[in-house]
PDB file of C-alpha atoms in Angstrom:
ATOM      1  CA  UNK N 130       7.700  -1.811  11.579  1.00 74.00           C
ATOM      2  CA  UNK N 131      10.247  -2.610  14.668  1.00 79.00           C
ATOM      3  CA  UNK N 132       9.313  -4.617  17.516  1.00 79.00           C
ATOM      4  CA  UNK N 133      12.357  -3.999  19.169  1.00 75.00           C
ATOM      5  CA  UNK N 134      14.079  -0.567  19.964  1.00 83.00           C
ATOM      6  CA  UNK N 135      17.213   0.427  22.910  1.00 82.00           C
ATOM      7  CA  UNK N 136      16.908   4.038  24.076  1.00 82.00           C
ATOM      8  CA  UNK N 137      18.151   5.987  27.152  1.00 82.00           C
ATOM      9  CA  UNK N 138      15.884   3.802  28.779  1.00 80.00           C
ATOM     10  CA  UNK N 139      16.912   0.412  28.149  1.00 78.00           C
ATOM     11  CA  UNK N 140      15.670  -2.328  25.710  1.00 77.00           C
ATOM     12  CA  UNK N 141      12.220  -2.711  24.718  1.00 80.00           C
ATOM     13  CA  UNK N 142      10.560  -5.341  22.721  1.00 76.00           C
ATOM     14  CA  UNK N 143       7.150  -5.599  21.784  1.00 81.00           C
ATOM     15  CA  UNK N 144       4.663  -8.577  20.800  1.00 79.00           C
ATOM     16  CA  UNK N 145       4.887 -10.064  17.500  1.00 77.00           C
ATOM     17  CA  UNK N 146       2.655  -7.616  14.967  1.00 85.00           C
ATOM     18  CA  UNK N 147       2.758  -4.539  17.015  1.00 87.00           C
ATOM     19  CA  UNK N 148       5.057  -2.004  16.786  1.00 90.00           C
ATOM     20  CA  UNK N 149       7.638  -1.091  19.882  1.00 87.00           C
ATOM     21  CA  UNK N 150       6.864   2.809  19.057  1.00 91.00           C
ATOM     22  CA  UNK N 151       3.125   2.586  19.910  1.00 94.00           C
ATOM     23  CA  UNK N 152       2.629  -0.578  21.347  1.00 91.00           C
ATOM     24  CA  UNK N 153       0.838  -0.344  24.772  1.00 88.00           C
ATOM     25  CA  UNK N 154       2.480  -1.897  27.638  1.00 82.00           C
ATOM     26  CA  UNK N 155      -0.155  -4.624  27.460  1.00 80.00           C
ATOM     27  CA  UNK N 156       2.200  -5.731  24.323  1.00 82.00           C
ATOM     28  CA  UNK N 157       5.070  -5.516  25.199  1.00 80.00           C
ATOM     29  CA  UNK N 158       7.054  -8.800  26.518  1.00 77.00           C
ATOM     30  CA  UNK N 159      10.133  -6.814  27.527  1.00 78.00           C
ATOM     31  CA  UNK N 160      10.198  -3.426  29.289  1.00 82.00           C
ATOM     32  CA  UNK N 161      12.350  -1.818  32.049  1.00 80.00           C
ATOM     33  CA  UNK N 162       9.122  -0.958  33.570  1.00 79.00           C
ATOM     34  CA  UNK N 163       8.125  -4.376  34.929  1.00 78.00           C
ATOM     35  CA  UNK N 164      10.204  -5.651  37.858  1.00 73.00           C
ATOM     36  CA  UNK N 165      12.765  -8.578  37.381  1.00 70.00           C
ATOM     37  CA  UNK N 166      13.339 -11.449  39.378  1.00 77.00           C
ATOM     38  CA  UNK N 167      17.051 -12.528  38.689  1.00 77.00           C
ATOM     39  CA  UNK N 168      17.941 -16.798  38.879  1.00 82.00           C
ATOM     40  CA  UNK N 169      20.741 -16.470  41.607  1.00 87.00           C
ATOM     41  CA  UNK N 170      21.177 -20.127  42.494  1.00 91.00           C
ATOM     42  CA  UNK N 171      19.607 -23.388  40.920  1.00 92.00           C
ATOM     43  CA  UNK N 172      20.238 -26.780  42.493  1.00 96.00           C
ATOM     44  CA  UNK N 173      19.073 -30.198  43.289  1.00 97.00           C
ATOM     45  CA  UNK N 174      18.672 -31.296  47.277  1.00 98.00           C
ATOM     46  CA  UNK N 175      17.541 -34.576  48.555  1.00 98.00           C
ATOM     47  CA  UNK N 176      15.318 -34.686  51.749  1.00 97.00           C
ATOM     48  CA  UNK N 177      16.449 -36.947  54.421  1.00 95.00           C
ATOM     49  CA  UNK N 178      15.437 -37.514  58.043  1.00 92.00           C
ATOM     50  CA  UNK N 179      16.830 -35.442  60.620  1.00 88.00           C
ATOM     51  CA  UNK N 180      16.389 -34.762  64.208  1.00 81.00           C
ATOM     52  CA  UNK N 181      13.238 -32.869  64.858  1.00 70.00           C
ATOM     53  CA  UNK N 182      13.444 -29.531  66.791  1.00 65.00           C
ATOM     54  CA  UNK N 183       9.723 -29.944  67.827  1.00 61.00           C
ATOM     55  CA  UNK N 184       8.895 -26.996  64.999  1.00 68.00           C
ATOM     56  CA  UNK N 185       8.243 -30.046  62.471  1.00 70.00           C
ATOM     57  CA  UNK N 186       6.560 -32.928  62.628  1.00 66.00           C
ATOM     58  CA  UNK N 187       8.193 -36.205  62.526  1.00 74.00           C
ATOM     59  CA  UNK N 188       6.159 -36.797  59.152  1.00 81.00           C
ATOM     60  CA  UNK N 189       8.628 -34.213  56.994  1.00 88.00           C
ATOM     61  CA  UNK N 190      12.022 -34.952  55.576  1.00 92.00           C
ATOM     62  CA  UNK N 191      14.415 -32.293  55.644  1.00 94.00           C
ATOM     63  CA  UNK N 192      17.083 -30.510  53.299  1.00 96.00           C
ATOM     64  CA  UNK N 193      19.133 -27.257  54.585  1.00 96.00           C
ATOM     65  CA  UNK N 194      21.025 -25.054  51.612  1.00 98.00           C
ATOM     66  CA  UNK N 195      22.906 -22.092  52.762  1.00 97.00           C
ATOM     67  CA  UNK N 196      23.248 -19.100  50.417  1.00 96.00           C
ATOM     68  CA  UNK N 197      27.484 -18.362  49.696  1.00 93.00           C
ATOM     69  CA  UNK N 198      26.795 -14.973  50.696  1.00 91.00           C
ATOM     70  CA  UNK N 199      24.251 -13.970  53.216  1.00 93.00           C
ATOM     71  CA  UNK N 200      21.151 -11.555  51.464  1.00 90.00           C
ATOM     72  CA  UNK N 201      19.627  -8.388  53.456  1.00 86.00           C
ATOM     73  CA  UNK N 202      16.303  -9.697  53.130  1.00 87.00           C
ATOM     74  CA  UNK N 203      14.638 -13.217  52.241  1.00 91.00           C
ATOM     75  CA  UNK N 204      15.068 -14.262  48.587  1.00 92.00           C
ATOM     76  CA  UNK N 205      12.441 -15.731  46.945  1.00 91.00           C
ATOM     77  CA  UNK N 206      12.753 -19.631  46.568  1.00 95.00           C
ATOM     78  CA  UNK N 207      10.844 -22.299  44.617  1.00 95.00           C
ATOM     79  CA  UNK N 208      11.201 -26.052  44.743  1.00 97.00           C
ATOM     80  CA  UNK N 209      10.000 -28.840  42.209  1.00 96.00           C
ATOM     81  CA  UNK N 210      10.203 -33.121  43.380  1.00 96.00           C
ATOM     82  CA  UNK N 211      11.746 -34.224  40.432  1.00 97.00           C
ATOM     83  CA  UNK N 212      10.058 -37.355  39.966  1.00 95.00           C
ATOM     84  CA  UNK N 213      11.551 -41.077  39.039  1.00 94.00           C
ATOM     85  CA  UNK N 214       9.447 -41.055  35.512  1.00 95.00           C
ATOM     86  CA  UNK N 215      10.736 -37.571  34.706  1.00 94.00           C
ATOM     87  CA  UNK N 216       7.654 -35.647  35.789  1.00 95.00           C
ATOM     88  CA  UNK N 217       7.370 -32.896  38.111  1.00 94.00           C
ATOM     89  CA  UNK N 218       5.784 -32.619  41.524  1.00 92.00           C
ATOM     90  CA  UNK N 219       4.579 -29.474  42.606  1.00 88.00           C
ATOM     91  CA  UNK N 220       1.449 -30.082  44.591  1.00 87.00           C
ATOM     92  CA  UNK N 221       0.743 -27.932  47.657  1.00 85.00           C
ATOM     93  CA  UNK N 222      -1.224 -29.160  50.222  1.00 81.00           C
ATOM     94  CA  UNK N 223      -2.785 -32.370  50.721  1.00 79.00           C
ATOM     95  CA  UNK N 224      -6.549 -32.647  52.432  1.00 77.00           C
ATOM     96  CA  UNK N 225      -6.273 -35.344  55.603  1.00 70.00           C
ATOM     97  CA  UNK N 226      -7.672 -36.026  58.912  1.00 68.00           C
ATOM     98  CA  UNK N 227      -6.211 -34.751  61.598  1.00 62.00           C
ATOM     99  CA  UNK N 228      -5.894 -37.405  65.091  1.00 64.00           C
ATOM    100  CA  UNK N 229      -4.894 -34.404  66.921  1.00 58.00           C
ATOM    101  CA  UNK N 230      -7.675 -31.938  66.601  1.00 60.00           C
ATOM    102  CA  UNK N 231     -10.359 -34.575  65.263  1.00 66.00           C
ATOM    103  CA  UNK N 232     -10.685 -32.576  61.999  1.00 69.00           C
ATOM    104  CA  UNK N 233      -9.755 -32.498  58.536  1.00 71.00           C
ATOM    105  CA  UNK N 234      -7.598 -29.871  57.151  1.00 68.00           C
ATOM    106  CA  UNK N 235      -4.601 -29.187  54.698  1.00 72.00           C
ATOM    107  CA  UNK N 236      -1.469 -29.930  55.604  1.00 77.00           C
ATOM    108  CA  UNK N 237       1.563 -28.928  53.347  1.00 84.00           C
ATOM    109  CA  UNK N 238       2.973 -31.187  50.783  1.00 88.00           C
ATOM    110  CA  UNK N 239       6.014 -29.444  50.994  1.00 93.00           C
ATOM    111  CA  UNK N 240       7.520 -26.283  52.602  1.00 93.00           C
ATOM    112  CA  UNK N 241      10.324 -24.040  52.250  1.00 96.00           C
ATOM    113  CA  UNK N 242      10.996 -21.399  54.935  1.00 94.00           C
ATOM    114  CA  UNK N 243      13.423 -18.674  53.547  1.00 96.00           C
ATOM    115  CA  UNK N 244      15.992 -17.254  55.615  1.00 96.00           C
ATOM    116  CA  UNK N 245      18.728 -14.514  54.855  1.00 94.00           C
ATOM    117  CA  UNK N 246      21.421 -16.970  54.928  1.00 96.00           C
ATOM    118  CA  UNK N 247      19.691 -20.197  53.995  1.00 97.00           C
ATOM    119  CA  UNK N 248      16.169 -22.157  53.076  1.00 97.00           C
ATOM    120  CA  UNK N 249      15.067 -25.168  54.797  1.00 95.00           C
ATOM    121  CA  UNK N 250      12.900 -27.510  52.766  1.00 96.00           C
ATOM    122  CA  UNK N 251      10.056 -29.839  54.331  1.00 93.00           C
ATOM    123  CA  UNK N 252       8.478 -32.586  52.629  1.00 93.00           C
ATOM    124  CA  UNK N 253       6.329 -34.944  53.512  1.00 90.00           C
ATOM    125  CA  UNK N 254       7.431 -38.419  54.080  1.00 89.00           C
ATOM    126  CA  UNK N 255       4.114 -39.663  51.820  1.00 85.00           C
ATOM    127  CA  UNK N 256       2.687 -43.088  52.222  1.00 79.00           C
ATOM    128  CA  UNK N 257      -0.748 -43.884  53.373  1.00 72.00           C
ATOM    129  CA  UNK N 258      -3.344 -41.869  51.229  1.00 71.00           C
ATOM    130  CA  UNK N 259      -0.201 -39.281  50.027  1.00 74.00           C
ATOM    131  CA  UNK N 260       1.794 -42.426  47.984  1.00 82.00           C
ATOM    132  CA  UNK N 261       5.066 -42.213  47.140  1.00 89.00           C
ATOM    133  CA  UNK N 262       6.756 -38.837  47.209  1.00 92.00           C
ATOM    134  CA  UNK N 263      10.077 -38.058  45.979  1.00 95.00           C
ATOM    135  CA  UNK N 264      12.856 -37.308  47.596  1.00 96.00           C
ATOM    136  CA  UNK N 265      15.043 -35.577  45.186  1.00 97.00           C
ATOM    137  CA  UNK N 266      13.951 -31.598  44.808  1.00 97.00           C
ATOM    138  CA  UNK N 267      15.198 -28.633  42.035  1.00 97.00           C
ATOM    139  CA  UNK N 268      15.489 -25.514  43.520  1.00 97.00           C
ATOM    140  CA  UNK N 269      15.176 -22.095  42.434  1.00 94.00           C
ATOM    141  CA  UNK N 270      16.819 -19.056  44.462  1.00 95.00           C
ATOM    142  CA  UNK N 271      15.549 -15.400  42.998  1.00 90.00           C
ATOM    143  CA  UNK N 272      16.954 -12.488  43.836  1.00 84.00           C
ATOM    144  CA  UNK N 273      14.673 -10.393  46.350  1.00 78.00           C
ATOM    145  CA  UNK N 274      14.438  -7.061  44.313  1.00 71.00           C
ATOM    146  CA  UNK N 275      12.511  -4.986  47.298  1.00 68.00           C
ATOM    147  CA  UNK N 276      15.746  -5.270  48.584  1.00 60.00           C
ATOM    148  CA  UNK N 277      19.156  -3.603  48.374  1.00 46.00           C
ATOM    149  CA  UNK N 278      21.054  -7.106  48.206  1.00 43.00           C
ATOM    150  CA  UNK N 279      24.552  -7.808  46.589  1.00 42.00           C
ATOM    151  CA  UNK N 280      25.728 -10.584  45.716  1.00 35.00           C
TER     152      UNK N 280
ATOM    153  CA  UNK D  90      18.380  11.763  33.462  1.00 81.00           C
ATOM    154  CA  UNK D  91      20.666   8.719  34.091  1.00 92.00           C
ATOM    155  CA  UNK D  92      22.345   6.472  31.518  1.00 94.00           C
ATOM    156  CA  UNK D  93      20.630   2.791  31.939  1.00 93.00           C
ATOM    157  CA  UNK D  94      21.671   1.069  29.089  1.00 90.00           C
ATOM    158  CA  UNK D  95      24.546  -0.482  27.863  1.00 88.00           C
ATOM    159  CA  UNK D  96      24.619  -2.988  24.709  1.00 81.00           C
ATOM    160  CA  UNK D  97      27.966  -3.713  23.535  1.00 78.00           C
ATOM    161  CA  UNK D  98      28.628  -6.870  21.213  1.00 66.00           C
ATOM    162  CA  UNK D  99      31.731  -5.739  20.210  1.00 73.00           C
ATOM    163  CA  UNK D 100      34.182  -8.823  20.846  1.00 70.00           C
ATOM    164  CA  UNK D 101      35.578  -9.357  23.910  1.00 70.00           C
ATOM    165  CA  UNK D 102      32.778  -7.081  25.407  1.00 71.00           C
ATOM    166  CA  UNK D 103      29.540  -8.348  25.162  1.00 70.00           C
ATOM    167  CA  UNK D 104      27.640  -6.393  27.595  1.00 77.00           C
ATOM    168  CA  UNK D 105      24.001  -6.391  27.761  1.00 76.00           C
ATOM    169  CA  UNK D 106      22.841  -4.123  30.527  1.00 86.00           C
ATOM    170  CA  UNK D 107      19.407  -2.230  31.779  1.00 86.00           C
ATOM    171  CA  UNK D 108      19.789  -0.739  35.551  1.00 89.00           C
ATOM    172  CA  UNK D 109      17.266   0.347  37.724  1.00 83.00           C
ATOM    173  CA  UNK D 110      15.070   3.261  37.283  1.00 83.00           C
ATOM    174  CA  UNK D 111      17.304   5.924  38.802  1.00 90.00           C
ATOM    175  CA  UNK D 112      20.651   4.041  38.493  1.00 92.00           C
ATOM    176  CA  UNK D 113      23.506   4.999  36.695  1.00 95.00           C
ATOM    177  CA  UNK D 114      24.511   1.692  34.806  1.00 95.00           C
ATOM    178  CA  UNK D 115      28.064   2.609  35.018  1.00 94.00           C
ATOM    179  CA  UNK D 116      28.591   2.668  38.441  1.00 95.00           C
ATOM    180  CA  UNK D 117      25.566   0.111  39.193  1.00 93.00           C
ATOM    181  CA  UNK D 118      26.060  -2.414  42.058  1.00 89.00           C
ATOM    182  CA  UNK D 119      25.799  -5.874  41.283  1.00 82.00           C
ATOM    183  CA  UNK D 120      21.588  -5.792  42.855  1.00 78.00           C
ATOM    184  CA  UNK D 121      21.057  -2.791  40.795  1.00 85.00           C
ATOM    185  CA  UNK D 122      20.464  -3.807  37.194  1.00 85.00           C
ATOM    186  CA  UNK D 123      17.452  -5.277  35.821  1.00 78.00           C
ATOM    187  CA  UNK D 124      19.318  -7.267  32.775  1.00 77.00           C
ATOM    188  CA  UNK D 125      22.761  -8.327  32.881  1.00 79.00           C
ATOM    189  CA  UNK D 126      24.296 -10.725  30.510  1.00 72.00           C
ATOM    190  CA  UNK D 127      25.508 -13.108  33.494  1.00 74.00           C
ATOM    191  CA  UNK D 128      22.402 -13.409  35.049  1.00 68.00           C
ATOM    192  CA  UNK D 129      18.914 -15.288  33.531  1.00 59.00           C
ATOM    193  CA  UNK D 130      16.115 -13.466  34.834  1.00 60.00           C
ATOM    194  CA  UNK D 131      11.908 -13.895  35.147  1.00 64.00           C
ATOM    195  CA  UNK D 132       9.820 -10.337  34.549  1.00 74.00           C
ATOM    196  CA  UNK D 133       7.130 -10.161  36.942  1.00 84.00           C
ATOM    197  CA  UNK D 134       5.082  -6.773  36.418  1.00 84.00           C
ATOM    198  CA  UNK D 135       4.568  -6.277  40.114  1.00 87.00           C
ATOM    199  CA  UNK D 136       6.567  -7.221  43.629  1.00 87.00           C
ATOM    200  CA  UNK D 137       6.073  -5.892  46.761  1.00 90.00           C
ATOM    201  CA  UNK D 138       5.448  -6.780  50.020  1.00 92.00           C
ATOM    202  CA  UNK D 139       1.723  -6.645  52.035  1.00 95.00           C
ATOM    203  CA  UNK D 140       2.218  -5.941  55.960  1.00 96.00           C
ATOM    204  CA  UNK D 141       0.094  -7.333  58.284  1.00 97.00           C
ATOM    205  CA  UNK D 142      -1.981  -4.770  60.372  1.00 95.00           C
ATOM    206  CA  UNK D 143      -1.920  -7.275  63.259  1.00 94.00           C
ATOM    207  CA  UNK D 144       1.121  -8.522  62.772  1.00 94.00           C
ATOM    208  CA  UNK D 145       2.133  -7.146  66.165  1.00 91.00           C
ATOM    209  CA  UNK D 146      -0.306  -9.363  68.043  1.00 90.00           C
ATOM    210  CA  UNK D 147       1.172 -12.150  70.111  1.00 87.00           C
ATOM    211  CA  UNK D 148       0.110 -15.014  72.763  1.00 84.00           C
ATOM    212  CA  UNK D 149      -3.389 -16.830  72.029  1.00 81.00           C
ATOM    213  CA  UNK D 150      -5.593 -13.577  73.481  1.00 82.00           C
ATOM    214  CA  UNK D 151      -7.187 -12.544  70.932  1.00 83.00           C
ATOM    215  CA  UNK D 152      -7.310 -16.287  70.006  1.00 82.00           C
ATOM    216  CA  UNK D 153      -8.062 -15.977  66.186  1.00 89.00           C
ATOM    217  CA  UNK D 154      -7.749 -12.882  63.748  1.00 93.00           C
ATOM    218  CA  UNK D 155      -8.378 -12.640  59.976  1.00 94.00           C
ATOM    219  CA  UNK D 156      -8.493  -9.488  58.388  1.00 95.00           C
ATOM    220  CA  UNK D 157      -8.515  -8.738  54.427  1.00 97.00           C
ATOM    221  CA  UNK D 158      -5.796  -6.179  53.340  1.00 97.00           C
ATOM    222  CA  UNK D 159      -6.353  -4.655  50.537  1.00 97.00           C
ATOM    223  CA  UNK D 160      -3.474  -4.645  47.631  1.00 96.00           C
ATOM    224  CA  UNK D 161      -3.699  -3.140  44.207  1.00 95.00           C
ATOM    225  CA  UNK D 162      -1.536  -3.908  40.879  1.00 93.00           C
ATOM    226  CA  UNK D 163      -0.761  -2.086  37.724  1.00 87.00           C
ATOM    227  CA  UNK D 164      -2.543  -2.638  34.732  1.00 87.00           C
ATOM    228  CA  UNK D 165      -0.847  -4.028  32.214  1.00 84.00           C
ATOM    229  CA  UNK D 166      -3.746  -5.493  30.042  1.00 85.00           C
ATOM    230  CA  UNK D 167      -3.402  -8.629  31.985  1.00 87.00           C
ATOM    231  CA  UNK D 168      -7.142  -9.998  32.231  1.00 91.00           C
ATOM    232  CA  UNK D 169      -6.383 -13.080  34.745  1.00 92.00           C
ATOM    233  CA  UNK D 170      -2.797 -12.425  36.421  1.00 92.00           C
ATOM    234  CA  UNK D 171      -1.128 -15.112  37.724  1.00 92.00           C
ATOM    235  CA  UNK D 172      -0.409 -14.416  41.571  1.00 95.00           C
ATOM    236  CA  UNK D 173       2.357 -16.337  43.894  1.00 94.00           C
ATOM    237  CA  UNK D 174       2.308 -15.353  47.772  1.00 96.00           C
ATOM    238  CA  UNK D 175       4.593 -16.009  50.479  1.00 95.00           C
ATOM    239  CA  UNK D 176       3.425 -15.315  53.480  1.00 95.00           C
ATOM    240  CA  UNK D 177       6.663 -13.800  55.724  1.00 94.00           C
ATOM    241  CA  UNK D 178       6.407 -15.123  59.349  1.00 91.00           C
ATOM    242  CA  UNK D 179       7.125 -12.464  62.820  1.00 89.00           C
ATOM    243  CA  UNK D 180      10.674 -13.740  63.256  1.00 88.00           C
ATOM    244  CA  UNK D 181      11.261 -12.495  59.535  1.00 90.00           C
ATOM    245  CA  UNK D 182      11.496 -15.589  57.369  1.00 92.00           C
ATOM    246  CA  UNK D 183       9.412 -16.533  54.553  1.00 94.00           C
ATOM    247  CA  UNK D 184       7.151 -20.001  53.922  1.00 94.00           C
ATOM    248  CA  UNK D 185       5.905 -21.104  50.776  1.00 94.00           C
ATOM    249  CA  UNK D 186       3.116 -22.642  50.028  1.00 92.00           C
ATOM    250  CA  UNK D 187       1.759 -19.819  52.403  1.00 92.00           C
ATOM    251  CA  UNK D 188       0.956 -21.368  55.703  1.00 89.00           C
ATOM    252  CA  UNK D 189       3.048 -22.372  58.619  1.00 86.00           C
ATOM    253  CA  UNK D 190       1.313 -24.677  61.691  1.00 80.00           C
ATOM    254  CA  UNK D 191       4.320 -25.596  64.025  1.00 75.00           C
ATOM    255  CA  UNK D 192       4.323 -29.337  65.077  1.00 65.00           C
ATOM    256  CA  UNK D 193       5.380 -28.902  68.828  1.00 59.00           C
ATOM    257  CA  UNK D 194       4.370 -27.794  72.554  1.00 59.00           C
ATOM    258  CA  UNK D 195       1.828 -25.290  72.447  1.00 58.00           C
ATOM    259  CA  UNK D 196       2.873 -22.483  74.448  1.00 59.00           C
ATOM    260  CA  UNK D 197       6.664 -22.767  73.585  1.00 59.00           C
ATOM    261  CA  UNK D 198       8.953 -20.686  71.820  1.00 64.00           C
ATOM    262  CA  UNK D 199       7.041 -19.240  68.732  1.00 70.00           C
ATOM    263  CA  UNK D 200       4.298 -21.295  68.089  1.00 79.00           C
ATOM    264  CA  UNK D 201       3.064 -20.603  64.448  1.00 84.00           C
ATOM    265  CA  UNK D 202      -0.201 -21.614  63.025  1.00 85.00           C
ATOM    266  CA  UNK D 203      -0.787 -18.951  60.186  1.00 90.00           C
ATOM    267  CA  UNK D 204      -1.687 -18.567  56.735  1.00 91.00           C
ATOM    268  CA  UNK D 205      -1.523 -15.546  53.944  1.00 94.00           C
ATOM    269  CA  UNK D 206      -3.792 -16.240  50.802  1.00 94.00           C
ATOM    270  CA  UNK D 207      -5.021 -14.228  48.339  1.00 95.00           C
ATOM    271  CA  UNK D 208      -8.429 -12.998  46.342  1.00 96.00           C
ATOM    272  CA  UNK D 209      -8.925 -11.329  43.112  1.00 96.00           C
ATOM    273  CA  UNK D 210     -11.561  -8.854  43.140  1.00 96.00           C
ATOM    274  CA  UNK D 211     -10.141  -7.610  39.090  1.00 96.00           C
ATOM    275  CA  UNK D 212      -7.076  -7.368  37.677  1.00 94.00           C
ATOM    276  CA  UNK D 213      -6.132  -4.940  39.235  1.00 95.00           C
ATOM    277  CA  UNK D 214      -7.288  -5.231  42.677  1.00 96.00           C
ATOM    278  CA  UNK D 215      -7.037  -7.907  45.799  1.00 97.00           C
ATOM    279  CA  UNK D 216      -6.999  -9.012  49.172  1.00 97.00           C
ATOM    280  CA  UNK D 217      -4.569 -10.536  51.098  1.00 97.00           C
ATOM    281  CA  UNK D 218      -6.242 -12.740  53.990  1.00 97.00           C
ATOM    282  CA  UNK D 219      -4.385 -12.984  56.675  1.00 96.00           C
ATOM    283  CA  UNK D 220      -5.160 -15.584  59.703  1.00 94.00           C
ATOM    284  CA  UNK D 221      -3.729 -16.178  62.628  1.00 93.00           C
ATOM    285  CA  UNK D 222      -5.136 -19.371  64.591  1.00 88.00           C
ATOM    286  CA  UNK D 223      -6.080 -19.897  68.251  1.00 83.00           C
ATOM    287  CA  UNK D 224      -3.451 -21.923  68.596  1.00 80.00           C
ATOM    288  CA  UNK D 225      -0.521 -19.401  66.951  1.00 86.00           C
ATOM    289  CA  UNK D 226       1.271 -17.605  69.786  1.00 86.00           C
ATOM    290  CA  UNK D 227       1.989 -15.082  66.519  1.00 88.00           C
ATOM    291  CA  UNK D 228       0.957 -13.350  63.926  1.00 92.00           C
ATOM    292  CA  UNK D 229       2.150 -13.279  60.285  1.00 95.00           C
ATOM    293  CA  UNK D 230       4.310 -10.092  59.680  1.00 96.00           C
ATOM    294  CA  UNK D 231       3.093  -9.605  56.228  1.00 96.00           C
ATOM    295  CA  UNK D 232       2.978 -11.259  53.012  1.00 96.00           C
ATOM    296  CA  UNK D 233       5.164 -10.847  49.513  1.00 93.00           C
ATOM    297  CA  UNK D 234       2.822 -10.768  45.991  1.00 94.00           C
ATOM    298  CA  UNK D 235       3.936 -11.498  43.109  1.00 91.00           C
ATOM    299  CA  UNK D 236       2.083 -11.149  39.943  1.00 91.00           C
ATOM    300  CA  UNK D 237       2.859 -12.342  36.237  1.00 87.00           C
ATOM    301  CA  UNK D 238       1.340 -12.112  33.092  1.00 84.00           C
ATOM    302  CA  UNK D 239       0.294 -15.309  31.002  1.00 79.00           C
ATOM    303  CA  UNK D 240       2.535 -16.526  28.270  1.00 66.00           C
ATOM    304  CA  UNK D 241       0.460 -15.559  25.210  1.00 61.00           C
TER     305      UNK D 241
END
């Protein structure tokens, strides 16, 4: 029994015990009919203070990395705080009370905003109720593939 | 019928090639392939992008909008799908996690307060909820989904 085949189509592999002829696409774990998201850049930024354009508030860090070559449309970026004890930090939003509006509401842990040419990455300063929060972040850049970029 | 495949280990070669459905893997662009033995990839089953119906909507009249957009996804035997949105803001650039709430002067510029998130109704059905606050001078323009399967 193969699990893995190459046709006209491209290369298709199927779950262990289930055979790439009649396997459903439910078992498959490779097939040119799913989309792909291709790893364009990886990297490691560290937040820093920076002068504050009013869009921000003074309570985020920030870290600016522009692409080498500009894309058509936004990639699709994802950051993790790499912590001091070799964990991860991922969390989204935290819960707080707002001065401003009286309130409480989520505010972002973190945020990237995606340009064509570049991402700029927000993150909280912490301290307070929000702790410490690191100030060293992995990034992730994937290739957009609704659009018609090159590289 | 186009040629999509390449797999050549002979040495010195080593290609390892799927384009896109439609494209010719000879003459593929560098955007155009799937699989490519310089690049490491992720294999979502679904990508595409959600527009906003009021995403032309701007100033604070009407002062708060939410509407549900509906958005389906294939079914791959995926019983609980794991969904990523980023919610893509009027002046074209994305934000992840999927809410933006500008820290500024009201009433300048483009003041964003506005969110994208997302509900399961099955696996192979959703919504996208889109809000725009009272005090967003804009809307959201629409929202990218993502969907994977689980690892087992």
């Amino acid at each position: 029994m193969a699990r893995a085949r190459i046709s006209k189509n491209g290369i298709e592999v199927a779950k262990p015990g289930y055979n790439v002829d009649t396997a459903p696409l439910s078992k498959m774990i490779l097939s040119p009919l799913f989309t792909t998201m291709r790893i364009d850049h990886v990297g490691i930024v560290t937040v820093a203070p920076y002068s504050n354009d009013g869009d921000w508030p003074q309570i985020y860090d920030q870290a600016i990395v522009t692409f080498p070559k500009p894309y058509d449309d936004p990639p699709v970026v994802f950051v993790a705080g790499q912590n001091a004890d070799g964990t991860v930090d991922q969390t989204p939003f935290h819960f707080r009370f707002e001065s401003d509006s009286g309130s409480f509401r989520w505010v972002p842990h973190y945020s990237i905003e995606t340009f064509t040419d570049r991402f700029e990455l927000y993150v909280h300063k912490g301290g307070s109720s929000f702790g410490t929060i690191t100030r060293s972040w992995k990034y992730f850049v994937f290739a957009n593939t609704l659009s018609n970029t090159t590289l | 019928m186009v040629k999509r495949a390449i797999i050549d280990m002979s040495v010195g070669n080593n290609k390892f090639r799927i384009s896109r459905k439609g494209i010719d893997v000879d003459s593929a662009g560098p955007a155009d392939f799937l699989v490519h033995e310089d690049y490491l990839i992720a294999q979502p089953y679904s990508f595409q992008f959600i527009p906003c119906s009021f995403a032309h909507v701007t100033g604070y009249t009407p002062s708060y909008l939410l509407e549900d957009t509906p958005f389906t996804l294939p079914d791959v035997g995926e019983p609980n799908p794991i969904i990523i949105v980023h919610v893509q803001t009027a002046d074209g650039y994305n934000i992840f996690p999927p809410q933006k709430r500008s820290q500024g002067v009201i009433g300048v510029g483009s003041f964003y307060h506005i969110e994208a998130t997302y509900a399961l109704h099955s696996p192979t059905s959703g919504d996208i909820k889109f809000v725009k606050y009272s005090a967003s001078q804009v809307s959201p323009k629409g929202a990218y989904v993502i969907a994977y399967r689980r690892a087992n």
